Amino acid sequence: MTATGEDMHELVERLYPLCRSITGDGVRATLEIVGEYIPLQVHEVPTGTQVLDWTVPQEWNIRDAYIADPAGNRVVDFAASNLHVLGYSVPVSATMPLAELREHLHTLPEHPSWVPYRTSYYTPEWGFCLAQETLDALADGDYEVRVDSTLADGHLTYAEHVVPGQVADEVIVSCHVCHPSLANDNLAGIAVATFLARALSERTPYYTYRFLFAPGTIGAITWLARNAERVGHVKHGLVLACAGDSGRLTYKQSRRGDAEIDRVMRHVLTTSQRPHHVAEFTPYGYDERQFCSPGFDLGVGSLSRTPYAGYPEYHTSADNPDFVSPEAMADTLAVCREAFAVLDRNRRYLNLSPYGEPQLGRRGLYESLGGRSDAKQAQMAMLWVLSLSDGEHGLLDVAERSGLPFDTVAAAADALCGAGLIKA
C-alpha cells in the first residue's frame, strides 16, 4: 500500500487532541492508534527503575484543569487545549488573587494570541499556559484554580516495531511521543516513522529495522539501559522530528561525523538536488544525543525539516495540523526511503578477475546496455565497480568517487555479480 501525504496528515489530526507527556495514558492512547497502522510491542517500565544515571519517574495523568474568574467563567480551560496546563503539574485546588496567580502563568508576549508549551517534569510545580491577550484581559479579583491530576507510582511506556531483515544487524528509527498538541514537533515524526515502517515491510530489507516510539530523553535512555546486549547489533540510526513543516530538509550528523548514515544522508540529499542543510553534531537536541553518547557512540543522525526552535511556532499552539503539510511529510518520507535503499545496498565487493580489465563484451555485458539512453554511464559504472571492488570500498565509495548515481552503480554491481566477475 503506497503511503500518501494525506494519509500521514490524517494520522497527525487523529493524534493531535491527545494529552501526551513522558508518562501516562496519553502515551498509551497514542501508541494504541499507531498500533492500528503497524503492530507494536508495548513496554511498561515501573516507576523507580534505575536506567543508566536516571530513574523512571512517577506517572502523570490529568483529567481536568481550569482557571475561573470571580464570576465563575473558565478563562483558561484544559478542555479547550491541553497546552493550557504546565506539563506534569501537581494537583491544586485553591482560590487566590490575580497577583499571586500570575506567578504560575506562562505567556508569549511576542506572540500575544499563541499559547506556549511548558513542562516541569522533575520539579514539583503547577502552572498554566495562556495567550498574552487573555492574561491582559483579566481583571483583579480572586480566581479559582484547579488542576485535577495525579502523580503516582506507575510506569513509563514505550513501543517498538521491528521489520525483519536479511541480517540481524539493525537500523534504529526513533521518534518521541511525549509532546501534547504539537503537530510538527513530534506528530509529523510519528506519522513519517509509521508509514516508513509500513513501506519497509512491503519487502525484505537487508538490515533489520527497529522503530522506537518513546518519550524524549528518558525514553531513549530507558531503551538503551534495557537493551545493552542489543546495542552491538545497531549499525545505523535515524531520529525523526519536526518532519512536516515547509522548511528545507536538515540532517544533523552523528557525533562521529563520518558514520555511514552520515555519508548516505549527505549523498542522497545532494544528488536529489533538494534544498537542504547538513549540520554538525551538537550534544543538544533530540535523542540522537543519547544514542551518540560516548559509551554507546552509535552512528545515529537526526532528520528534520526546520530544526527545533528554528521556527516561531515551535512549542506553541501555532504548531497545529495546519502548520504541517501532506507534501512536506511525503517529501521527508521519500528521503528516508531513498536513504535506506542506499544503506541496504551499500556493500563491499571483491573483484574475481583483478589482474587487468576483464573482457566485458564476451560476457554479454556491453550488449545488455544496447538501446539504453544511459549506456555510456552504465558502462563507466561497471568499470568503476571493478576498479574499486577490492574488499575495502563499498558502492557508496564508488558513487562518490565516480560522481555517478548510486542506483546506476548498484545496477552495475548486480550485472557484474551475475556475470561472476565480483562477489559480495
Short mmCIF file of N, CA and C in Angstrom, two decimals, residues 11 30-42 159-163 175 190-201 210-213:
data_model
loop_
_atom_site.label_atom_id
_atom_site.label_comp_id
_atom_site.label_asym_id
_atom_site.label_seq_id
_atom_site.Cartn_x
_atom_site.Cartn_y
_atom_site.Cartn_z
N LEU A 11 -3.26 10.98 10.13
CA LEU A 11 -2.78 10.43 11.40
C LEU A 11 -2.41 11.55 12.37
N THR A 30 -1.87 7.16 22.37
CA THR A 30 -1.14 7.45 21.13
C THR A 30 -0.64 6.15 20.50
N LEU A 31 -0.03 5.30 21.31
CA LEU A 31 0.50 4.04 20.79
C LEU A 31 -0.62 3.11 20.33
N GLU A 32 -1.76 3.20 20.97
CA GLU A 32 -2.90 2.38 20.54
C GLU A 32 -3.33 2.75 19.13
N ILE A 33 -3.32 4.05 18.83
CA ILE A 33 -3.69 4.49 17.48
C ILE A 33 -2.62 4.10 16.48
N VAL A 34 -1.35 4.33 16.81
CA VAL A 34 -0.27 3.91 15.91
C VAL A 34 -0.34 2.41 15.66
N GLY A 35 -0.74 1.67 16.70
CA GLY A 35 -0.86 0.22 16.57
C GLY A 35 -1.94 -0.23 15.59
N GLU A 36 -2.83 0.66 15.19
CA GLU A 36 -3.79 0.34 14.14
C GLU A 36 -3.12 0.31 12.77
N TYR A 37 -1.97 0.97 12.65
CA TYR A 37 -1.26 1.07 11.37
C TYR A 37 -0.15 0.04 11.25
N ILE A 38 0.55 -0.19 12.36
CA ILE A 38 1.64 -1.17 12.38
C ILE A 38 1.58 -1.91 13.72
N PRO A 39 1.92 -3.20 13.74
CA PRO A 39 1.92 -3.91 15.03
C PRO A 39 3.03 -3.38 15.94
N LEU A 40 2.70 -3.19 17.20
CA LEU A 40 3.65 -2.66 18.17
C LEU A 40 3.82 -3.62 19.34
N GLN A 41 5.03 -3.69 19.84
CA GLN A 41 5.29 -4.34 21.12
C GLN A 41 5.44 -3.24 22.15
N VAL A 42 4.49 -3.16 23.08
CA VAL A 42 4.45 -2.08 24.06
C VAL A 42 5.14 -2.54 25.34
N ALA A 159 7.17 1.84 22.89
CA ALA A 159 6.81 0.74 22.00
C ALA A 159 7.85 0.57 20.90
N GLU A 160 7.92 -0.65 20.38
CA GLU A 160 8.82 -0.98 19.28
C GLU A 160 8.05 -1.66 18.16
N HIS A 161 8.54 -1.45 16.95
CA HIS A 161 8.07 -2.21 15.78
C HIS A 161 9.31 -2.65 15.02
N VAL A 162 9.40 -3.94 14.71
CA VAL A 162 10.57 -4.47 14.04
C VAL A 162 10.20 -4.98 12.65
N VAL A 163 10.96 -4.52 11.64
CA VAL A 163 10.85 -5.05 10.28
C VAL A 163 12.03 -5.99 10.09
N CYS A 175 11.49 8.14 17.24
CA CYS A 175 10.73 9.39 17.31
C CYS A 175 10.16 9.51 18.72
N ILE A 190 6.18 11.05 14.16
CA ILE A 190 5.48 9.79 14.41
C ILE A 190 4.83 9.28 13.13
N ALA A 191 4.18 10.19 12.39
CA ALA A 191 3.49 9.79 11.17
C ALA A 191 4.48 9.28 10.12
N VAL A 192 5.58 9.99 9.92
CA VAL A 192 6.57 9.56 8.93
C VAL A 192 7.17 8.21 9.34
N ALA A 193 7.49 8.05 10.62
CA ALA A 193 8.05 6.78 11.09
C ALA A 193 7.06 5.63 10.87
N THR A 194 5.80 5.87 11.15
CA THR A 194 4.78 4.84 11.00
C THR A 194 4.66 4.37 9.56
N PHE A 195 4.60 5.32 8.64
CA PHE A 195 4.43 4.94 7.23
C PHE A 195 5.74 4.48 6.60
N LEU A 196 6.86 4.89 7.16
CA LEU A 196 8.14 4.34 6.73
C LEU A 196 8.22 2.85 7.11
N ALA A 197 7.77 2.52 8.30
CA ALA A 197 7.76 1.12 8.73
C ALA A 197 6.87 0.29 7.82
N ARG A 198 5.73 0.83 7.45
CA ARG A 198 4.83 0.11 6.55
C ARG A 198 5.48 -0.10 5.18
N ALA A 199 6.17 0.92 4.69
CA ALA A 199 6.81 0.81 3.38
C ALA A 199 7.91 -0.25 3.40
N LEU A 200 8.72 -0.26 4.47
CA LEU A 200 9.81 -1.23 4.55
C LEU A 200 9.30 -2.66 4.68
N SER A 201 8.13 -2.82 5.28
CA SER A 201 7.59 -4.17 5.49
C SER A 201 7.06 -4.78 4.19
N ARG A 210 14.44 -1.38 13.37
CA ARG A 210 13.75 -1.31 14.65
C ARG A 210 13.24 0.11 14.86
N PHE A 211 11.93 0.26 14.93
CA PHE A 211 11.30 1.55 15.13
C PHE A 211 10.99 1.71 16.61
N LEU A 212 11.40 2.84 17.16
CA LEU A 212 11.23 3.11 18.58
C LEU A 212 10.34 4.34 18.76
N PHE A 213 9.21 4.13 19.43
CA PHE A 213 8.28 5.20 19.77
C PHE A 213 8.35 5.39 21.28
#
